[in-house]
Short mmCIF file of C-alpha atoms and ligand atoms in Angstrom, two decimals:
data_model
loop_
_atom_site.label_atom_id
_atom_site.label_comp_id
_atom_site.label_asym_id
_atom_site.label_seq_id
_atom_site.Cartn_x
_atom_site.Cartn_y
_atom_site.Cartn_z
CA MET A 1 141.60 70.05 151.06
CA GLY A 2 138.49 67.86 150.56
CA SER A 3 137.54 66.96 146.99
CA GLY A 4 134.29 68.98 147.30
CA LEU A 5 136.25 72.11 148.22
CA ARG A 6 138.82 71.47 145.48
CA SER A 7 136.14 71.27 142.81
CA THR A 8 134.39 74.39 144.16
CA THR A 9 137.70 76.27 143.95
CA ALA A 10 138.29 74.99 140.42
CA VAL A 11 134.83 76.13 139.34
CA ALA A 12 135.43 79.57 140.86
CA VAL A 13 138.79 79.92 139.06
CA LEU A 14 137.23 78.86 135.78
CA ALA A 15 134.41 81.35 136.24
CA VAL A 16 136.87 84.19 136.81
CA ILE A 17 138.89 83.21 133.70
CA LEU A 18 135.72 83.03 131.63
CA GLY A 19 134.61 86.42 132.98
CA ILE A 20 137.94 88.04 132.04
CA PHE A 21 137.77 86.42 128.61
CA LEU A 22 134.22 87.65 127.92
CA PHE A 23 135.04 91.12 129.23
CA SER A 24 138.10 91.47 127.00
CA LEU A 25 136.12 90.14 124.04
CA SER A 26 133.39 92.73 124.49
CA ALA A 27 135.81 95.58 125.16
CA ALA A 28 137.70 94.86 121.95
CA ALA A 29 134.55 94.57 119.86
CA PRO A 30 133.02 97.34 117.75
CA SER A 31 130.28 99.34 119.45
CA TRP A 32 127.37 97.47 117.85
CA ARG A 33 128.85 94.16 119.08
CA ARG A 34 129.40 95.54 122.60
CA ARG A 35 125.81 96.73 122.57
CA ARG A 36 124.70 93.23 121.65
CA VAL A 37 126.68 91.49 124.40
CA ARG A 38 125.32 94.02 126.89
CA SER A 39 121.81 93.63 125.54
CA GLN A 40 121.68 89.92 126.17
CA ALA A 41 122.64 90.49 129.80
CA GLU A 42 120.11 93.31 130.26
CA ARG A 43 117.07 91.65 128.87
CA SER A 44 114.76 90.03 131.28
CA ASN A 45 112.87 88.00 128.98
CA ASN A 46 111.84 85.65 126.31
CA ARG A 47 114.65 85.66 123.72
CA LEU A 48 112.10 86.47 121.02
CA GLY A 49 112.50 89.16 118.38
CA MET A 50 116.16 88.64 117.56
CA THR A 51 115.18 90.21 114.23
CA PRO A 52 112.17 92.54 113.82
CA PRO A 53 108.82 90.72 113.74
CA MET A 54 107.07 90.25 110.40
CA GLY A 55 103.44 89.50 109.77
CA TRP A 56 100.03 91.08 109.39
CA ASN A 57 97.72 93.09 111.66
CA SER A 58 94.02 93.84 111.20
CA TRP A 59 93.87 97.47 112.38
CA ASN A 60 95.08 99.68 109.52
CA HIS A 61 92.62 98.26 107.03
CA PHE A 62 89.75 96.80 109.05
CA GLN A 63 89.71 98.79 112.31
CA CYS A 64 86.82 97.25 114.30
CA ASN A 65 85.25 95.46 111.33
CA ILE A 66 86.93 92.15 112.04
CA ASN A 67 85.69 88.62 112.46
CA GLU A 68 87.13 85.12 112.50
CA GLN A 69 86.46 84.66 108.78
CA VAL A 70 88.73 87.61 107.91
CA ILE A 71 91.48 86.30 110.17
CA LYS A 72 91.22 82.76 108.78
CA GLU A 73 91.19 83.90 105.16
CA THR A 74 94.17 86.14 105.82
CA ALA A 75 96.04 83.21 107.36
CA ASP A 76 95.07 81.07 104.34
CA PHE A 77 96.44 83.67 101.96
CA VAL A 78 99.66 84.33 103.86
CA ALA A 79 100.33 80.59 104.22
CA SER A 80 99.65 79.75 100.59
CA SER A 81 101.39 82.77 99.04
CA ARG A 82 105.09 83.53 99.15
CA LEU A 83 104.53 85.87 102.11
CA SER A 84 104.97 83.10 104.69
CA SER A 85 108.23 81.86 103.23
CA LEU A 86 109.50 85.45 103.16
CA GLY A 87 109.08 85.57 106.94
CA TYR A 88 105.63 87.13 107.40
CA ASN A 89 104.48 84.70 110.05
CA TYR A 90 102.46 86.58 112.69
CA ILE A 91 98.72 86.96 112.08
CA ASN A 92 97.71 89.61 114.60
CA ILE A 93 94.19 90.49 115.70
CA ASP A 94 93.92 94.11 116.83
CA ASP A 95 91.24 95.85 118.90
CA CYS A 96 87.55 94.78 119.00
CA TRP A 97 87.83 91.00 119.23
CA ALA A 98 86.21 90.62 122.68
CA GLU A 99 82.90 91.05 124.43
CA MET A 100 82.36 94.33 126.31
CA ASN A 101 82.33 92.48 129.63
CA ARG A 102 84.38 89.75 131.25
CA ASP A 103 82.65 86.48 132.24
CA SER A 104 81.59 85.71 135.82
CA LYS A 105 85.12 84.49 136.61
CA GLY A 106 86.74 87.64 135.25
CA ASN A 107 87.98 86.11 132.00
CA LEU A 108 88.13 87.96 128.70
CA VAL A 109 85.70 86.40 126.24
CA ALA A 110 85.74 86.49 122.46
CA ASN A 111 82.87 88.40 120.87
CA ALA A 112 80.12 85.82 120.40
CA VAL A 113 78.89 87.29 117.13
CA THR A 114 82.16 87.99 115.34
CA PHE A 115 84.37 85.25 116.84
CA PRO A 116 81.82 82.50 117.59
CA SER A 117 84.39 79.68 117.57
CA GLY A 118 86.52 81.41 120.21
CA ILE A 119 90.18 82.39 120.19
CA LYS A 120 91.58 78.95 121.04
CA SER A 121 89.99 77.44 117.98
CA LEU A 122 91.23 80.35 115.82
CA ALA A 123 94.75 79.97 117.24
CA ASP A 124 94.68 76.25 116.43
CA TYR A 125 93.63 77.11 112.89
CA VAL A 126 96.40 79.70 112.40
CA HIS A 127 98.97 77.31 113.90
CA SER A 128 97.79 74.52 111.59
CA LYS A 129 98.86 76.76 108.70
CA GLY A 130 102.38 77.00 110.13
CA LEU A 131 101.80 80.59 111.31
CA ARG A 132 101.69 82.32 114.68
CA ILE A 133 98.82 84.29 116.16
CA GLY A 134 98.86 87.66 117.91
CA ILE A 135 96.24 89.42 119.98
CA TYR A 136 95.58 92.89 121.36
CA GLY A 137 95.05 94.16 124.89
CA ASP A 138 95.30 97.42 126.79
CA ALA A 139 97.17 98.55 129.89
CA GLY A 140 94.18 100.59 131.11
CA THR A 141 90.59 99.85 132.04
CA LYS A 142 89.24 99.78 128.47
CA THR A 143 90.79 99.47 125.03
CA CYS A 144 91.04 102.48 122.72
CA SER A 145 87.87 101.68 120.79
CA LEU A 146 86.05 101.50 124.17
CA LYS A 147 84.63 98.19 122.95
CA MET A 148 86.61 95.81 125.16
CA PRO A 149 87.86 95.59 128.75
CA GLY A 150 91.48 96.53 129.41
CA SER A 151 93.86 94.34 131.44
CA HIS A 152 94.51 96.77 134.30
CA GLY A 153 94.22 94.65 137.46
CA TYR A 154 93.82 91.46 135.42
CA GLU A 155 97.34 91.17 134.02
CA GLU A 156 98.10 87.69 135.31
CA GLN A 157 94.71 86.27 134.52
CA ASP A 158 94.76 87.63 130.98
CA ALA A 159 98.34 86.51 130.32
CA LYS A 160 97.43 83.00 131.48
CA LYS A 161 94.38 83.01 129.26
CA TYR A 162 96.44 84.12 126.26
CA ALA A 163 98.94 81.34 126.96
CA ALA A 164 96.13 78.79 127.30
CA TRP A 165 94.68 79.91 123.98
CA GLY A 166 98.07 79.53 122.29
CA ILE A 167 98.77 83.22 121.67
CA ASP A 168 102.27 84.04 120.38
CA TYR A 169 102.27 87.87 120.32
CA LEU A 170 100.62 90.57 122.42
CA LYS A 171 100.19 94.16 121.30
CA TYR A 172 99.52 96.07 124.51
CA ASP A 173 97.88 99.47 124.06
CA ASN A 174 97.82 102.56 126.27
CA CYS A 175 94.27 103.94 126.47
CA ASN A 176 92.22 104.80 129.57
CA ASN A 177 95.07 104.42 131.98
CA ASN A 178 95.12 107.57 134.16
CA GLU A 179 96.14 105.83 137.34
CA ILE A 180 99.73 104.62 137.19
CA GLY A 181 102.85 105.39 135.18
CA PRO A 182 103.68 103.49 131.99
CA LYS A 183 106.76 101.70 133.29
CA GLU A 184 104.76 100.11 136.04
CA ARG A 185 101.78 99.23 133.87
CA TYR A 186 103.87 97.78 131.08
CA SER A 187 106.16 95.88 133.47
CA LYS A 188 103.21 94.19 135.12
CA MET A 189 102.12 92.62 131.87
CA SER A 190 105.72 91.75 131.00
CA LYS A 191 106.07 89.77 134.22
CA ALA A 192 102.68 88.17 133.74
CA LEU A 193 103.60 87.04 130.22
CA LEU A 194 106.92 85.62 131.39
CA ALA A 195 105.10 83.70 134.11
CA SER A 196 102.39 82.49 131.75
CA GLY A 197 104.23 79.38 130.63
CA ARG A 198 104.28 80.40 126.96
CA LYS A 199 106.75 82.48 124.98
CA ILE A 200 104.78 85.52 123.88
CA PHE A 201 106.31 88.36 121.86
CA TYR A 202 105.54 91.54 123.79
CA SER A 203 104.82 94.66 121.73
CA LEU A 204 104.39 97.83 123.81
CA CYS A 205 102.00 100.27 122.17
CA GLU A 206 102.72 103.29 124.37
CA TRP A 207 102.97 105.69 121.39
CA GLY A 208 106.38 106.97 122.51
CA GLN A 209 104.80 109.19 125.15
CA ASP A 210 107.27 108.42 127.92
CA ASP A 211 110.30 107.67 125.71
CA PRO A 212 109.92 103.86 125.91
CA ALA A 213 113.04 103.39 123.78
CA THR A 214 115.05 104.30 126.88
CA TRP A 215 113.45 101.71 129.19
CA ALA A 216 111.36 99.14 127.32
CA PHE A 217 114.14 96.80 126.19
CA LYS A 218 114.20 95.26 129.64
CA ILE A 219 110.56 94.31 129.51
CA GLY A 220 109.47 93.91 125.90
CA ASN A 221 110.41 93.10 122.34
CA SER A 222 109.24 96.27 120.56
CA TRP A 223 107.84 99.65 121.54
CA ARG A 224 105.93 102.23 119.58
CA THR A 225 107.88 105.47 119.23
CA THR A 226 105.02 107.43 117.64
CA GLY A 227 101.28 108.02 117.49
CA ASP A 228 99.18 106.18 114.92
CA ILE A 229 100.17 106.02 111.27
CA LYS A 230 97.78 107.37 108.61
CA ASP A 231 97.63 106.20 105.03
CA GLU A 232 99.16 109.52 103.90
CA TRP A 233 102.57 110.61 102.73
CA GLU A 234 102.96 113.31 105.43
CA SER A 235 102.39 110.66 108.08
CA VAL A 236 105.15 108.42 106.73
CA VAL A 237 107.56 111.36 106.59
CA SER A 238 106.77 112.48 110.12
CA LEU A 239 106.89 108.97 111.64
CA ALA A 240 110.23 108.22 109.96
CA ASP A 241 111.72 111.36 111.55
CA GLN A 242 110.25 110.63 114.98
CA ASN A 243 111.46 107.04 114.94
CA ASN A 244 114.91 108.03 113.70
CA LYS A 245 115.53 109.90 116.94
CA TRP A 246 115.67 106.64 118.87
CA ALA A 247 117.87 104.68 116.46
CA LYS A 248 120.60 103.81 118.93
CA TYR A 249 118.19 101.98 121.22
CA ALA A 250 117.14 99.32 118.70
CA ARG A 251 118.92 95.98 118.90
CA PRO A 252 118.29 92.25 118.66
CA GLY A 253 115.48 91.46 121.07
CA GLY A 254 114.00 95.00 121.17
CA TRP A 255 112.94 97.28 118.31
CA ASN A 256 111.68 100.80 117.75
CA ASP A 257 108.20 100.63 116.23
CA PRO A 258 106.99 103.57 114.09
CA ASP A 259 103.65 101.70 113.61
CA MET A 260 102.41 99.22 111.06
CA LEU A 261 102.60 99.33 107.27
CA GLU A 262 100.02 101.12 105.13
CA VAL A 263 101.37 99.64 101.87
CA GLY A 264 98.39 98.65 99.71
CA ASN A 265 95.69 100.63 101.52
CA GLY A 266 95.22 103.11 98.67
CA GLY A 267 96.13 106.51 100.15
CA MET A 268 99.61 106.78 98.61
CA THR A 269 101.25 106.14 95.25
CA ASN A 270 103.28 103.01 94.66
CA GLU A 271 106.49 105.08 94.77
CA GLU A 272 105.44 106.46 98.14
CA TYR A 273 104.65 102.97 99.40
CA ARG A 274 108.05 101.81 98.14
CA SER A 275 109.70 104.60 100.16
CA HIS A 276 107.58 103.72 103.22
CA PHE A 277 108.56 100.04 102.99
CA SER A 278 112.24 100.78 102.33
CA LEU A 279 112.50 103.15 105.30
CA TRP A 280 110.75 100.78 107.67
CA ALA A 281 113.07 97.97 106.54
CA LEU A 282 116.19 100.12 106.97
CA MET A 283 115.02 101.33 110.41
CA LYS A 284 114.59 97.70 111.53
CA ALA A 285 110.92 98.40 112.20
CA PRO A 286 108.44 95.57 112.60
CA LEU A 287 107.13 94.72 109.12
CA LEU A 288 103.45 94.20 109.85
CA ILE A 289 101.35 94.33 106.71
CA GLY A 290 98.24 96.45 107.21
CA CYS A 291 96.20 95.95 104.03
CA ASP A 292 93.62 93.36 103.01
CA VAL A 293 95.99 90.77 101.56
CA ARG A 294 93.09 88.80 100.06
CA SER A 295 92.49 91.52 97.49
CA MET A 296 95.82 93.31 97.21
CA SER A 297 97.24 94.25 93.81
CA ASN A 298 100.22 92.55 92.20
CA MET A 299 102.19 95.76 92.74
CA THR A 300 101.45 95.73 96.48
CA LEU A 301 102.52 92.09 96.70
CA GLU A 302 105.66 92.90 94.75
CA ILE A 303 106.62 95.73 97.12
CA LEU A 304 106.00 93.62 100.22
CA SER A 305 107.88 90.67 98.73
CA ASN A 306 111.19 92.33 97.88
CA THR A 307 113.57 89.75 99.33
CA GLU A 308 116.59 92.06 99.18
CA VAL A 309 114.84 94.79 101.15
CA ILE A 310 113.47 92.26 103.64
CA ALA A 311 117.02 90.89 104.09
CA VAL A 312 118.15 94.36 105.21
CA ASN A 313 115.38 94.42 107.81
CA GLN A 314 116.18 90.91 109.02
CA ASP A 315 119.97 91.38 109.01
CA GLU A 316 121.46 89.72 112.05
CA LEU A 317 123.46 92.73 113.27
CA GLY A 318 120.18 94.44 114.07
CA VAL A 319 121.54 97.97 113.80
CA GLN A 320 118.88 100.56 112.92
CA GLY A 321 119.86 102.61 109.87
CA LYS A 322 119.46 106.35 110.32
CA LYS A 323 119.39 109.70 108.58
CA VAL A 324 122.95 110.85 107.92
CA LYS A 325 122.36 113.81 105.60
CA SER A 326 119.46 116.09 104.77
CA LYS A 327 119.20 119.18 102.62
CA GLY A 328 115.98 120.66 101.28
CA GLY A 329 114.12 117.36 101.48
CA LEU A 330 116.89 115.38 99.79
CA GLU A 331 118.13 112.82 102.25
CA VAL A 332 120.66 110.06 102.75
CA TRP A 333 119.91 107.31 105.26
CA ALA A 334 122.40 104.54 106.00
CA GLY A 335 123.48 101.84 108.40
CA PRO A 336 125.81 98.87 108.74
CA ILE A 337 124.77 95.33 107.91
CA LYS A 338 126.54 92.01 108.27
CA GLY A 339 129.82 91.42 106.46
CA LYS A 340 131.03 95.05 106.65
CA LYS A 341 128.35 96.02 104.17
CA VAL A 342 126.46 99.30 104.26
CA VAL A 343 122.83 99.89 103.33
CA VAL A 344 122.17 103.28 101.76
CA LEU A 345 118.86 104.95 101.00
CA LEU A 346 118.65 108.07 98.81
CA TRP A 347 115.24 109.57 99.57
CA ASN A 348 113.57 112.49 97.82
CA ARG A 349 110.94 114.06 100.06
CA GLY A 350 110.55 117.03 97.72
CA VAL A 351 108.17 117.65 94.84
CA PHE A 352 110.65 117.62 91.93
CA GLN A 353 112.98 114.95 90.64
CA ALA A 354 116.49 115.61 91.97
CA SER A 355 119.97 114.21 92.11
CA ILE A 356 121.09 112.91 95.51
CA THR A 357 124.67 112.01 96.48
CA ALA A 358 125.99 109.89 99.33
CA HIS A 359 129.68 110.59 99.93
CA TRP A 360 131.63 107.79 101.59
CA SER A 361 132.30 110.13 104.52
CA ASP A 362 128.50 110.45 105.00
CA ILE A 363 128.04 106.72 105.36
CA GLY A 364 131.06 105.65 107.38
CA LEU A 365 133.35 104.40 104.58
CA GLN A 366 137.00 105.39 104.04
CA SER A 367 137.29 107.64 100.98
CA SER A 368 139.57 105.10 99.23
CA THR A 369 137.17 102.18 99.66
CA ILE A 370 135.98 100.58 96.45
CA VAL A 371 132.57 98.96 96.65
CA LYS A 372 130.20 96.84 94.68
CA VAL A 373 126.77 98.53 94.59
CA ARG A 374 123.63 96.46 94.57
CA ASP A 375 120.37 98.24 93.67
CA LEU A 376 117.71 96.55 95.84
CA TRP A 377 114.72 97.66 93.76
CA LYS A 378 116.12 97.38 90.24
CA HIS A 379 118.10 94.25 91.13
CA TYR A 380 121.35 94.98 89.36
CA THR A 381 124.97 95.33 90.52
CA ILE A 382 127.53 97.99 89.63
CA PRO A 383 131.16 97.00 90.31
CA ASN A 384 134.07 99.24 91.38
CA VAL A 385 132.38 102.34 92.73
CA LYS A 386 134.61 104.76 94.62
CA GLY A 387 134.11 107.84 96.79
CA GLU A 388 130.43 108.59 96.26
CA LEU A 389 127.16 107.33 94.92
CA THR A 390 124.81 109.64 93.01
CA ALA A 391 121.39 108.97 91.55
CA ALA A 392 118.45 110.87 90.12
CA VAL A 393 115.50 110.23 92.41
CA ASP A 394 111.88 111.00 91.54
CA SER A 395 109.68 113.03 93.85
CA HIS A 396 108.66 110.97 96.92
CA ALA A 397 110.69 108.03 95.64
CA CYS A 398 113.84 106.41 96.97
CA LYS A 399 116.77 104.35 95.77
CA MET A 400 118.04 101.65 98.06
CA TYR A 401 121.45 100.02 97.80
CA VAL A 402 123.74 97.62 99.61
CA LEU A 403 127.42 98.54 99.29
CA THR A 404 129.94 95.72 99.65
CA PRO A 405 133.58 96.77 100.09
CA GLN A 406 135.86 95.01 97.56
CA LYS A 407 139.20 93.52 98.47
CA GLN A 408 141.90 95.96 97.34
C1 LIG B 501 95.50 102.72 119.26
C2 LIG B 501 96.72 102.05 118.65
C3 LIG B 501 96.38 101.56 117.26
C4 LIG B 501 95.21 100.60 117.31
C5 LIG B 501 94.02 101.28 117.99
C6 LIG B 501 92.90 100.29 118.27
O1 LIG B 501 95.18 103.90 118.61
O2 LIG B 501 97.81 102.91 118.62
O3 LIG B 501 97.49 100.94 116.66
O4 LIG B 501 95.58 99.45 118.00
O5 LIG B 501 94.39 101.85 119.24
O6 LIG B 501 91.82 100.89 118.93
#
């Protein structure tokens, strides 16, 4: 046997042994770990989004009233406040940043009046603050505001342009697209981004119309599961329920997206915003701030800066917490987090204060398990809790806890 053949045989044997080892590892692992091993093999792409993205987006507060000054001042604030160190690092421009028409070579061009310095210069500025920059496009012929061209037929050219500008995140919308199905449209841009030479987080904004949770992991890093959020309590309630349906599809590298945060925009009470933020964190949703951070209240900043709630969202297991019990608007939501811990949310959707109980059987714990309970909003710990957890919860408020099993 020649030495070349011998080494080829040795490599083949080693590969088989490694394969058997990996297979037995994944078969013996709990389901969330199996899902994770499988997910790394399935994903096509960029290895971004191993935890849900965090940052800011212009749409919920500014809609089309954006300009480079707003983006720069937002980046200044995020970089100089504690928001950046908490993980809010994407500064994302939504619709209305471009001219109505492409240039003579077919390139997208920044609006000359509102973004006179151009996107490259803005990206350099945002990067100089240690932050990343996101942009918005559309899988049809025009964006939703009808103020910009869509990328249909220009996927590669636009992806290359984004890469050349230094873009780190693309939100890709779904308007004016009657011609081809969503999988095809969204895959085209996925391939174009992967071929662009830059790692770009790919956020599919398909509004959940064709159940993207079931197919988008292979091509993107997050996918909208719902229509647009409104700065109203009923909207938060409805979006939480819609997003909950797809819980099992979320995992490191690909997340269900029930739309961006409204915290601080004025349409809800602080308790309601606290519930909104807690639910989004527990559901492993992208945490994209949607208010004007330059003028937000201390209370808004406090809600958005809760490190213990953010830690749940950014937990490395990446398992989406879900609704486990619901009766007359009194709900228990829960999910596993690293270290055999369990996050529990007691949520009162009703109009009166009420007592809500999570039994250990509701949240996947053995009835004999003794836990330490950490209150993530009041920041205190209760030792030796057994069997159930009960709290009085105000109307539209929630209590959020991490339960750590004690050694017995
Ligand atoms: C759609 C999206 C929104 C926003 C607007 C912009 O409605 O779902 O999030 O991007 O378009 O026009």
